[in-house]
mmCIF file of C-alpha atoms in Angstrom:
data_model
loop_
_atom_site.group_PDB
_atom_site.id
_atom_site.type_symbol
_atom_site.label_atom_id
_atom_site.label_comp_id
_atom_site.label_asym_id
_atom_site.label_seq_id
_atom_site.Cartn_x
_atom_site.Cartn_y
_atom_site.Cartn_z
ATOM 1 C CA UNK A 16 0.000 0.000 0.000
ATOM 2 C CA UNK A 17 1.630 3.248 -0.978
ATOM 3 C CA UNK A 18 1.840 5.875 1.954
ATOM 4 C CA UNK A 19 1.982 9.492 1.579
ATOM 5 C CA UNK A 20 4.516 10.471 3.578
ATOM 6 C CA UNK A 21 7.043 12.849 2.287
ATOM 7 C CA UNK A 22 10.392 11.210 2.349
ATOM 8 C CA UNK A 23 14.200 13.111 2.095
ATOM 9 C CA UNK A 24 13.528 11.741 -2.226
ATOM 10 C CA UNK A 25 10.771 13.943 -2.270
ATOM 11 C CA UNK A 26 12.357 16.996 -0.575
ATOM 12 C CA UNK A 27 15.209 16.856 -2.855
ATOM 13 C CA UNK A 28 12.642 16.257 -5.745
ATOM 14 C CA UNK A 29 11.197 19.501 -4.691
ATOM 15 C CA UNK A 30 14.324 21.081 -4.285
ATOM 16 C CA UNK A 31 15.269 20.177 -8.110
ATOM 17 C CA UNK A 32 12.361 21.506 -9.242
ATOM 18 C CA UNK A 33 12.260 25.089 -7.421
ATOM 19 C CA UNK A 34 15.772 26.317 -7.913
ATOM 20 C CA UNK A 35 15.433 25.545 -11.587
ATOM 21 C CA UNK A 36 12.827 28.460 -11.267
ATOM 22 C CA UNK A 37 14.856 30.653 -9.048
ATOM 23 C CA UNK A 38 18.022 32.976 -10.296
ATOM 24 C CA UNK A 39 21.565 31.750 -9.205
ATOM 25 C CA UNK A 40 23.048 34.504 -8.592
ATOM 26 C CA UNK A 41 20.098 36.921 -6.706
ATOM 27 C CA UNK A 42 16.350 36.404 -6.287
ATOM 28 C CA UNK A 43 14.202 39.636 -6.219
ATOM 29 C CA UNK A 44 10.819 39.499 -4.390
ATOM 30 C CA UNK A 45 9.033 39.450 -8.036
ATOM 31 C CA UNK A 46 11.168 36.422 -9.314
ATOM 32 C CA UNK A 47 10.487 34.593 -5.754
ATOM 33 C CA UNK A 48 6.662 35.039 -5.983
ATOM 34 C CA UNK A 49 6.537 33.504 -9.640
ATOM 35 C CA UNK A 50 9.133 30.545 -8.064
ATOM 36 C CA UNK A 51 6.565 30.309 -5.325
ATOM 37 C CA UNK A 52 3.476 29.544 -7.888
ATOM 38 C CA UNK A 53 4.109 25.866 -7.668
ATOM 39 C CA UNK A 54 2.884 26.130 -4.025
ATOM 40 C CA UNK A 55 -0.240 28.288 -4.738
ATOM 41 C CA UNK A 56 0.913 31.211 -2.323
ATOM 42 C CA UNK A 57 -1.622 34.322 -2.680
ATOM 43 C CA UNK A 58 -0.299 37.736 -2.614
ATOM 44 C CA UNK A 59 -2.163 38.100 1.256
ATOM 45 C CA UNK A 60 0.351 35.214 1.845
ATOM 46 C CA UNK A 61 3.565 36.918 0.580
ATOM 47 C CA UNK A 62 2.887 40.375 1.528
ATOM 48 C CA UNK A 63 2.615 38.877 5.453
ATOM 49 C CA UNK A 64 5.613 37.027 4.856
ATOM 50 C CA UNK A 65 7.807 40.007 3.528
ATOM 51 C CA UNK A 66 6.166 42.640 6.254
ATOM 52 C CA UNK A 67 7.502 40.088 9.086
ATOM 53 C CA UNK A 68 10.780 39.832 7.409
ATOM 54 C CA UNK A 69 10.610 36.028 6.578
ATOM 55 C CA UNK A 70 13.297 35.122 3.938
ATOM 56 C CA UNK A 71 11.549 33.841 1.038
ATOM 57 C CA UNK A 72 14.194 31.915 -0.456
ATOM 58 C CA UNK A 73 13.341 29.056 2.088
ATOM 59 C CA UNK A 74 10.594 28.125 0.022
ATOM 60 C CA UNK A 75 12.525 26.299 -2.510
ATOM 61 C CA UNK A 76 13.527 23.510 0.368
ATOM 62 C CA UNK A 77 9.853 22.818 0.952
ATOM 63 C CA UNK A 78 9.099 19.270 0.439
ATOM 64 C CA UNK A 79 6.892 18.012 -2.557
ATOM 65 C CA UNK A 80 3.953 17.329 -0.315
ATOM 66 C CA UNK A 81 3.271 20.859 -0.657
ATOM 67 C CA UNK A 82 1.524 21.161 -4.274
ATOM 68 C CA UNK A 83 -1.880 20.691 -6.072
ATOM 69 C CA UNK A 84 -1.763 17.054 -6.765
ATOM 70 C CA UNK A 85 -5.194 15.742 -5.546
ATOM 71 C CA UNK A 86 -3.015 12.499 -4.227
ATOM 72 C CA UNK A 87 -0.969 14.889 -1.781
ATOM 73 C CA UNK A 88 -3.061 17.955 -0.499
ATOM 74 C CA UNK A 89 -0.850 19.988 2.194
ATOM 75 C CA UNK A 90 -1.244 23.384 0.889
ATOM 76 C CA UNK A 91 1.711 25.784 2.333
ATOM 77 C CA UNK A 92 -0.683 28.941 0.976
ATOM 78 C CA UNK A 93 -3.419 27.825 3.611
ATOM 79 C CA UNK A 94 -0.500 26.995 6.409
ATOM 80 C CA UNK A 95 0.237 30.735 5.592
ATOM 81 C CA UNK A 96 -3.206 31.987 5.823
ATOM 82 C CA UNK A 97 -3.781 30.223 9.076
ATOM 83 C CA UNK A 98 -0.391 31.353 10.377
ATOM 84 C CA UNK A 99 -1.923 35.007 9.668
ATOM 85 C CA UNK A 100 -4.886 34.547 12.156
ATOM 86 C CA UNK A 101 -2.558 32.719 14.554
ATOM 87 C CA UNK A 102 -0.163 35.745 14.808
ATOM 88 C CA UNK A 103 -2.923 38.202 15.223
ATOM 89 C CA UNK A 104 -4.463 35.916 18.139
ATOM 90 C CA UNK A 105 -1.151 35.589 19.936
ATOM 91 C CA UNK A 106 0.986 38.336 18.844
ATOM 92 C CA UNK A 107 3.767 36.341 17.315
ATOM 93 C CA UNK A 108 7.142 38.157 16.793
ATOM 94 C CA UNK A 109 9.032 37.811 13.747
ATOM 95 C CA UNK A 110 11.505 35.272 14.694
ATOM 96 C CA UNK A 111 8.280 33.100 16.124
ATOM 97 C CA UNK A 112 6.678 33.375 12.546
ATOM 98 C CA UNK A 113 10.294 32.423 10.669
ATOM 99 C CA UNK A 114 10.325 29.296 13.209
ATOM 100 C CA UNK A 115 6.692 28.335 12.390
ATOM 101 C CA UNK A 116 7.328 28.925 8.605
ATOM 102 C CA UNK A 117 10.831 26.720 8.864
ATOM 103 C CA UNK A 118 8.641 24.171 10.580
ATOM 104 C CA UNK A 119 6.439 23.946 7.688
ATOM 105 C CA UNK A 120 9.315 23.553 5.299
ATOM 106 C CA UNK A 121 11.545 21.368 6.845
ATOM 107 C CA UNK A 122 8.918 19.141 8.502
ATOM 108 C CA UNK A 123 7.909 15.632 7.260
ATOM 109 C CA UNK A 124 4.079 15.867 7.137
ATOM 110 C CA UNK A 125 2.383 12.326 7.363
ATOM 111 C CA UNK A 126 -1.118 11.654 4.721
ATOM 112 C CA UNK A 127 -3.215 9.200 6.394
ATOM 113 C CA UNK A 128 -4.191 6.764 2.875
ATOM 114 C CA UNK A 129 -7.487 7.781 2.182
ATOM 115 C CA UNK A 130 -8.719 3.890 2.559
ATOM 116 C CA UNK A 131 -7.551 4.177 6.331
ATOM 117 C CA UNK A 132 -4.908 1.716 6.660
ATOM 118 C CA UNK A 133 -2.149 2.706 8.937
ATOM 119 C CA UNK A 134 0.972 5.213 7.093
ATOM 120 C CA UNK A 135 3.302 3.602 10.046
ATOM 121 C CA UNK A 136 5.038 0.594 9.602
ATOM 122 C CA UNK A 137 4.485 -0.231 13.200
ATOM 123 C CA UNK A 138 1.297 1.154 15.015
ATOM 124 C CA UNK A 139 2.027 1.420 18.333
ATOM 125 C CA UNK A 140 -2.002 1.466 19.550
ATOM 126 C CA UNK A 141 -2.677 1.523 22.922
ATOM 127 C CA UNK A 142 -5.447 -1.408 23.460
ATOM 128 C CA UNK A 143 -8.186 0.971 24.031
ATOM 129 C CA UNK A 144 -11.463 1.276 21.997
ATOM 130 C CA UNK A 145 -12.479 4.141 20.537
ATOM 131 C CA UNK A 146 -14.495 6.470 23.672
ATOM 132 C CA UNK A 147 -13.404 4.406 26.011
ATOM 133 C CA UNK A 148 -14.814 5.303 29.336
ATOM 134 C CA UNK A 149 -12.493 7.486 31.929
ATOM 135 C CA UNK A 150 -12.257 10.505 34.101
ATOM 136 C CA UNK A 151 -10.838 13.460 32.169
ATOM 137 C CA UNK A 152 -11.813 17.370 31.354
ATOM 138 C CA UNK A 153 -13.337 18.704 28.352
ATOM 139 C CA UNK A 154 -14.190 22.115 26.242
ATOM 140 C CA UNK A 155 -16.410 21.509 23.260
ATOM 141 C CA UNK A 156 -17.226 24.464 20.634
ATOM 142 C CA UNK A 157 -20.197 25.138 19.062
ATOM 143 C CA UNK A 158 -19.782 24.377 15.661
ATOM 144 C CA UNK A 159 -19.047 26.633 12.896
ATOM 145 C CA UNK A 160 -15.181 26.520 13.323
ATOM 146 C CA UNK A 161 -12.694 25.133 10.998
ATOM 147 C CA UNK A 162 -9.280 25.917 13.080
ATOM 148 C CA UNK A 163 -8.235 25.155 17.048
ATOM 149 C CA UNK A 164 -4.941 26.318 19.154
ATOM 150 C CA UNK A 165 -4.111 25.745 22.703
ATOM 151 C CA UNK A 166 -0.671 25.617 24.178
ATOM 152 C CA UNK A 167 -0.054 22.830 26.513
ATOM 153 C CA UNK A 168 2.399 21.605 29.149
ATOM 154 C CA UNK A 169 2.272 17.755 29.616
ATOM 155 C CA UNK A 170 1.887 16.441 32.639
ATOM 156 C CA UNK A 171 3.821 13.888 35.142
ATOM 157 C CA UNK A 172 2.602 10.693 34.332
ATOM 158 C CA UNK A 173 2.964 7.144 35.287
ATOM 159 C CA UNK A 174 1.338 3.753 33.592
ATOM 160 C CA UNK A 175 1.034 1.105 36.340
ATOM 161 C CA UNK A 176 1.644 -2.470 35.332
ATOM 162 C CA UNK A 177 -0.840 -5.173 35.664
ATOM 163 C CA UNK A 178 -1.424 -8.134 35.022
ATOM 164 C CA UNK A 179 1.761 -8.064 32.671
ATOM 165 C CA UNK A 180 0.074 -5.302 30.932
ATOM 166 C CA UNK A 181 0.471 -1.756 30.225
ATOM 167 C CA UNK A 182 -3.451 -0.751 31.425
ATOM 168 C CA UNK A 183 -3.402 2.807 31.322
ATOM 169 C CA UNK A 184 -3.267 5.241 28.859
ATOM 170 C CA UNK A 185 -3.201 9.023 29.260
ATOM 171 C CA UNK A 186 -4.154 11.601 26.593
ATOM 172 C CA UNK A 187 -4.530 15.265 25.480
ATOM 173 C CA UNK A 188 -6.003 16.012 22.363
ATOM 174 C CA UNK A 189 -9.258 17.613 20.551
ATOM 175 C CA UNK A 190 -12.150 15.469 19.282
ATOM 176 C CA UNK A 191 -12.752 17.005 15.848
ATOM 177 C CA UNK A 192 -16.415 16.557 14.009
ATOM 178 C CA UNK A 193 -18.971 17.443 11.916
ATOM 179 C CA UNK A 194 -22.410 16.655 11.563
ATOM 180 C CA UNK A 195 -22.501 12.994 12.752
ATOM 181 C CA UNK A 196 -18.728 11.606 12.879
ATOM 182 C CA UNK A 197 -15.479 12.341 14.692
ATOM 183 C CA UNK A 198 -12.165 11.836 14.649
ATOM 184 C CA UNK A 199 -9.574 12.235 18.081
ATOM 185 C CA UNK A 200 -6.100 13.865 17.194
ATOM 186 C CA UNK A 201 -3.342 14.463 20.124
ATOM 187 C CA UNK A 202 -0.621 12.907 22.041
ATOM 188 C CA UNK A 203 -1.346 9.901 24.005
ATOM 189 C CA UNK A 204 1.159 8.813 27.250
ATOM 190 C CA UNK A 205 1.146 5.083 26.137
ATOM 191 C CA UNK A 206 3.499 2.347 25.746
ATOM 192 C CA UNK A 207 4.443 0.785 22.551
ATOM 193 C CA UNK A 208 7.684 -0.073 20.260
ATOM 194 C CA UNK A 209 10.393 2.222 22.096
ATOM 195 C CA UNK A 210 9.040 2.158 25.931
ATOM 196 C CA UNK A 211 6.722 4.309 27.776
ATOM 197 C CA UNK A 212 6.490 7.894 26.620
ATOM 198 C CA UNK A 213 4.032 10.597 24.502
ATOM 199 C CA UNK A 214 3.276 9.424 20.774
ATOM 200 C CA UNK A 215 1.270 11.508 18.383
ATOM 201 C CA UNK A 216 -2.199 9.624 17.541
ATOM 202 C CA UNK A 217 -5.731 9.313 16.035
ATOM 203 C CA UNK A 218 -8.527 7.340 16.498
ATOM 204 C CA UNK A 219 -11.158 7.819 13.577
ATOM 205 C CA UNK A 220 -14.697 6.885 14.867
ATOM 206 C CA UNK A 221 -15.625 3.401 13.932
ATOM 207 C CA UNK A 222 -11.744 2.340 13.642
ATOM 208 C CA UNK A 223 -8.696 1.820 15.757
ATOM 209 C CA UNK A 224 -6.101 4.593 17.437
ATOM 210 C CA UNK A 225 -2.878 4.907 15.771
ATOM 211 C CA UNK A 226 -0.193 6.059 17.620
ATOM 212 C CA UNK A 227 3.413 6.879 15.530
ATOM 213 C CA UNK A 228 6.985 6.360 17.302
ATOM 214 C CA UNK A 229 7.788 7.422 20.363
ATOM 215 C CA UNK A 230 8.301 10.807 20.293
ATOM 216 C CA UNK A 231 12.016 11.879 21.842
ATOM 217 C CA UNK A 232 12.540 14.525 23.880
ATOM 218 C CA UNK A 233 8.857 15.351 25.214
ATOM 219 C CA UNK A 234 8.384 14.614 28.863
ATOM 220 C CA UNK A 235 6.786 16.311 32.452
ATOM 221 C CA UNK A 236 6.827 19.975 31.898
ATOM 222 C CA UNK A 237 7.385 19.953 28.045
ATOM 223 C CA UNK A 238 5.651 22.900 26.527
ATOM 224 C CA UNK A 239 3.641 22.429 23.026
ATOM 225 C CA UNK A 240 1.324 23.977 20.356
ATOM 226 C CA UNK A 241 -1.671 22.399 19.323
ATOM 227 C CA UNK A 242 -2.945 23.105 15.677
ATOM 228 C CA UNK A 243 -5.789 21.585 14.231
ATOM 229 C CA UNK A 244 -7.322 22.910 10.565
ATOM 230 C CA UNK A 245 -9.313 21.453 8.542
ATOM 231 C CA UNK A 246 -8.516 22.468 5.131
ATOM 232 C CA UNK A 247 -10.286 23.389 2.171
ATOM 233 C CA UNK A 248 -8.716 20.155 0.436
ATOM 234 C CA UNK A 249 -10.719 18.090 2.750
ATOM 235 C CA UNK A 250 -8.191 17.072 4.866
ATOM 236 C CA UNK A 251 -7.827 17.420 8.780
ATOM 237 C CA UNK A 252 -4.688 18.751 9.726
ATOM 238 C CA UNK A 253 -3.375 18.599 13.058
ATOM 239 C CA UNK A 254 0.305 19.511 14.504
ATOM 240 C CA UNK A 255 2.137 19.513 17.601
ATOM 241 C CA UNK A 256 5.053 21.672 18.011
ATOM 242 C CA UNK A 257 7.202 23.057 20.311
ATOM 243 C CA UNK A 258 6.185 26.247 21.884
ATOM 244 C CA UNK A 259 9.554 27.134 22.581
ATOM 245 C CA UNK A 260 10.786 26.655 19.208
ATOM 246 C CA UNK A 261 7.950 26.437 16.243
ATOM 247 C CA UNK A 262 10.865 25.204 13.640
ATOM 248 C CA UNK A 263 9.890 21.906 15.247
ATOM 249 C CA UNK A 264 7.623 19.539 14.952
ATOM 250 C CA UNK A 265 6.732 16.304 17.118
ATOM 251 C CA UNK A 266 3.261 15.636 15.043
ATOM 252 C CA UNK A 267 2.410 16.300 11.774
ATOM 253 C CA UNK A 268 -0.851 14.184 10.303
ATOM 254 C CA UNK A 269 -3.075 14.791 7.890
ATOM 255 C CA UNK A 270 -6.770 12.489 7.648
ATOM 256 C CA UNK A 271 -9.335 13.224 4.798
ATOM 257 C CA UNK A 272 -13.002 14.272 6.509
ATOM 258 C CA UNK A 273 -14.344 15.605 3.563
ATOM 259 C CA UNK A 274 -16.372 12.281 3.003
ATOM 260 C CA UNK A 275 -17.725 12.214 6.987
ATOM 261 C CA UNK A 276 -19.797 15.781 6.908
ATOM 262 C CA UNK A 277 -16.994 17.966 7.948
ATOM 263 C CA UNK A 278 -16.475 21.006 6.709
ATOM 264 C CA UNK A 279 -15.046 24.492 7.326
ATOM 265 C CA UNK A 280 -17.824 25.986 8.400
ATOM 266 C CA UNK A 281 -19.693 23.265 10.802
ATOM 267 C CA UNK A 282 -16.652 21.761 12.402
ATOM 268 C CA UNK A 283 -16.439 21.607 16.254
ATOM 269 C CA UNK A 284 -13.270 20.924 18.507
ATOM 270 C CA UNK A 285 -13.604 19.398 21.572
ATOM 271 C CA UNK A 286 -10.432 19.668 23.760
ATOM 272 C CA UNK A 287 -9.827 17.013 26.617
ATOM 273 C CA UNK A 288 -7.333 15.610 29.029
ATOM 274 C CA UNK A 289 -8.525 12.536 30.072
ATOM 275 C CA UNK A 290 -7.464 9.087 31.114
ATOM 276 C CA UNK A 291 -8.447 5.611 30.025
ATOM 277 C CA UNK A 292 -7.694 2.080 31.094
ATOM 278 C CA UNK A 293 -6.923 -1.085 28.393
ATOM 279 C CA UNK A 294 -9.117 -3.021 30.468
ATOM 280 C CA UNK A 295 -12.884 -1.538 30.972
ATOM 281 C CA UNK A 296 -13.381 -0.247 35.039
ATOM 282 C CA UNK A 297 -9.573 -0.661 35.764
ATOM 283 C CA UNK A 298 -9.248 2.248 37.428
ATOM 284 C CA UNK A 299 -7.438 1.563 40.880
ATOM 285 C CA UNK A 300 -3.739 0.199 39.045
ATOM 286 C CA UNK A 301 -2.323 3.514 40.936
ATOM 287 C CA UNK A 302 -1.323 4.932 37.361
ATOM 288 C CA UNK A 303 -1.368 8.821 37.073
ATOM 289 C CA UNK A 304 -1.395 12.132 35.302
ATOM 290 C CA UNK A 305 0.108 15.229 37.042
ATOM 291 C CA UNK A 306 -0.890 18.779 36.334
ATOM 292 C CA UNK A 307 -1.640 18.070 32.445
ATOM 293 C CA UNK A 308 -2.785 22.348 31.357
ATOM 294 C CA UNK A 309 -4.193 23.878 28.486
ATOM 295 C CA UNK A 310 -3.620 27.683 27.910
ATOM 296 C CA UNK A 311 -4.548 30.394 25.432
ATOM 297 C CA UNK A 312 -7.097 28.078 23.699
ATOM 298 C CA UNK A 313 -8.381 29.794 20.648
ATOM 299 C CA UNK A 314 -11.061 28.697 17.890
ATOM 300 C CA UNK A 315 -11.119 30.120 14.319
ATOM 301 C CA UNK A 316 -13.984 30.649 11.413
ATOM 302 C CA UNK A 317 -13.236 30.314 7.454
ATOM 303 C CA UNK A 318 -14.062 33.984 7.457
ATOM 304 C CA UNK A 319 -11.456 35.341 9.189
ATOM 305 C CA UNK A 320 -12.288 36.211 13.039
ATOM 306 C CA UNK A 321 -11.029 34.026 16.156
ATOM 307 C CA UNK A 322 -11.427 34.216 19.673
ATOM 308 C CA UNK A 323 -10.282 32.783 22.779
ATOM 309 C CA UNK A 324 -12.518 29.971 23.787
ATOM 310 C CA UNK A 325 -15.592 31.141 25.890
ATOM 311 C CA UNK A 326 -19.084 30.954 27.438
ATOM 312 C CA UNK A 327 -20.335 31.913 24.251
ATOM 313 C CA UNK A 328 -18.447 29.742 21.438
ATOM 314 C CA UNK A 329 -18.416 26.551 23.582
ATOM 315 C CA UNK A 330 -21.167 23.775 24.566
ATOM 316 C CA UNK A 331 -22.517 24.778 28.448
ATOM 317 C CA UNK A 332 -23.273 20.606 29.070
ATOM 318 C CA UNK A 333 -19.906 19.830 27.624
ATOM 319 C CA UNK A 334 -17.430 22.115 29.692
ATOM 320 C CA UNK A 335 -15.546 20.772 32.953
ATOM 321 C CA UNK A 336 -15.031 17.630 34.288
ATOM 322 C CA UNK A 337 -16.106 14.552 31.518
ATOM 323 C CA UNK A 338 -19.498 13.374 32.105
ATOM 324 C CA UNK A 339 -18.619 10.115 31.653
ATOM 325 C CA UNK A 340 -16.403 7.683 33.461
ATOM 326 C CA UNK A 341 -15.804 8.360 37.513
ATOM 327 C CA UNK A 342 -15.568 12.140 38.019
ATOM 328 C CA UNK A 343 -13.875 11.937 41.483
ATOM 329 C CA UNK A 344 -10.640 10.538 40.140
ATOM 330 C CA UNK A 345 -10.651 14.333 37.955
ATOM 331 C CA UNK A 346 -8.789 16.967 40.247
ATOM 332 C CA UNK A 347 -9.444 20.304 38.499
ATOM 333 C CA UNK A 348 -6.224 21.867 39.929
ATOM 334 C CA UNK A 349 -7.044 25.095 38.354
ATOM 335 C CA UNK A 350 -9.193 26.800 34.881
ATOM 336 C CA UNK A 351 -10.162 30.115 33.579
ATOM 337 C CA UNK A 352 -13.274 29.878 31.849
ATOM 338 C CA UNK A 353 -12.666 28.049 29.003
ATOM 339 C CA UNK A 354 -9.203 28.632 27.653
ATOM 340 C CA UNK A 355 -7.179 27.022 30.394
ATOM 341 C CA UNK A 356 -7.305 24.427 32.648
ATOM 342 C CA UNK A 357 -4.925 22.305 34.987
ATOM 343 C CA UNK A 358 -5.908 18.773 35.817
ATOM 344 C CA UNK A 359 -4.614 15.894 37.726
ATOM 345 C CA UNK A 360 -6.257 11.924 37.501
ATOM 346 C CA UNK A 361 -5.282 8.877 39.283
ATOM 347 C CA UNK A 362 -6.108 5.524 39.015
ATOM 348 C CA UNK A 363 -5.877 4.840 43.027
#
């Protein structure tokens, strides 16, 4: 089964193909829009991009998945856009926005094959089944949103053994949907091919989760960006980066919704920290989560306007502590009404 996943070939594919189209010697700001048309950038795109001071040139490194082939649908004009909103929610500074834009280019985005098999060789799934029952927070928006942010800090965590089994799993993510179907995207505290330790996932209603490798170098106190978009291609894109540094990226996956009734305009992001078991009610192995925080949550329309999530733009029956699973092993250590929130939850 082929995977789209872009691959150091298709980079320097890409890379054979742009500087064909740019001067040798010097590129003027004309010459490196018509280099850029391959990637579809708009002139709102590259007049943001010169006002902040970005150097353009980078654009020639960016990797193949960035074009209008049906087959691979990352658009680096709607990354672009999106960044646009982003920077007027949080007030990026230039050398933020040059990160974020090297993180688009040098990242290796991942395309979820539209017939749902797995893009990773090995999936390291946790043995949970999709809405497993367990204690947890939530935020859900109304719908009408196409884009979701949040910075996070991970929490301590610990998976108890049982039984010769890793039983707990511990996640932080946003449940994505439409009309009648959902899809979770995040970073699940699992175990799996690598040890114990944070792995990017999804779990498509209806299917499996799919975790990717163990991600290195993310651990208690690790601060991150959560992006979720879906695009205009179809696709749901979600990223996790770090928030120290946006150049890079733990996450990158891309999963095709246009088929299960979302869209841009009805699309609703709930964002949880929760906890589940492999083994339905086992909830006193002593595993925990620490002080797992949102912040600066923000939701985004098609048409341009964002806000910070709120009383008005979120679901009053689906805000605080999960309604389902046992609510008194949720410690709300702290929230602000409904951008942030610090939980702890132990199995104990």
């Amino acid at each position: 089964m082929k995977k789209l996943m872009c691959s150091v070939m298709a980079i320097i594919m890409a890379l054979s193909l742009c500087i064909s189209a740019v001067a040798a010697d010097e590129t003027t700001s004309g010459e490196m829009l018509e280099a850029q048309n391959a990637y579809g950038l708009s002139t709102e795109a590259v007049d943001f991009l010169e006002a902040h001071d970005v150097d353009l040139s980078i654009f020639a490194a960016a990797p193949a998945c960035y074009s209008n082939d049906q087959e691979i649908p990352l658009s680096m004009d709607s990354a672009v856009l999106s960044l646009i909103q982003q920077t007027e929610a949080y007030g990026f500074t230039d050398e933020q926005i040059q990160q974020y834009v090297d993180g688009l280019v040098y990242s290796d985005p991942v395309v979820v094959p539209r017939d749902g098999s797995s893009p990773y060789a090995v999936t390291n799934a946790p043995n949970s089944t999709y809405r497993s029952d367990g204690p947890g927070f939530e935020v859900r928006s109304k719908s009408g949103f196409n884009e979701a942010t949040a910075f996070a800090t991970l929490p301590t965590a610990y998976n108890a053994m049982s039984s010769g089994q890793w039983s707990s799993n511990g996640w932080m993510f946003y449940t994505v949907s439409g009309s009648n179907w959902g899809i979770d995207v995040g970073l699940a505290y699992s175990y799996g091919s690598g040890g114990n330790g944070w792995r990017g996932c999804y779990t498509a209603q209806g299917g499996k989760t799919v975790c990717g490798p163990l991600i290195s170098g993310l651990g208690a106190g690790s601060r991150v960006y959560f992006h979720a978009s879906i695009e205009s291609s179809g696709y749901l894109r979600f990223r996790v980066l770090d928030a120290n540094d946006f150049s890079k990226s733990y996450y990158d996956i891309s999963y095709y919704v246009g088929d299960h009734g979302i869209t841009r305009t009805n699309g609703s992001f709930n964002r949880q920290i929760t906890m589940t078991s492999n083994r339905q009610g086992d909830n006193t192995n002593g595993s925990y989560m620490r002080n797992a925080s949102f912040s600066d949550a923000y939701l985004y329309t098609a048409s341009g306007s964002y806000s910070k999530t709120n009383t008005t733009n979120t679901q009053a029956s689906y805000r605080g502590l999960l309604q389902f699973g046992t609510k008194q092993l949720a410690t709300v250590n702290s929230y602000t009404p409904w951008y942030a929130e610090n939980i702890s939850i132990a199995f104990s």
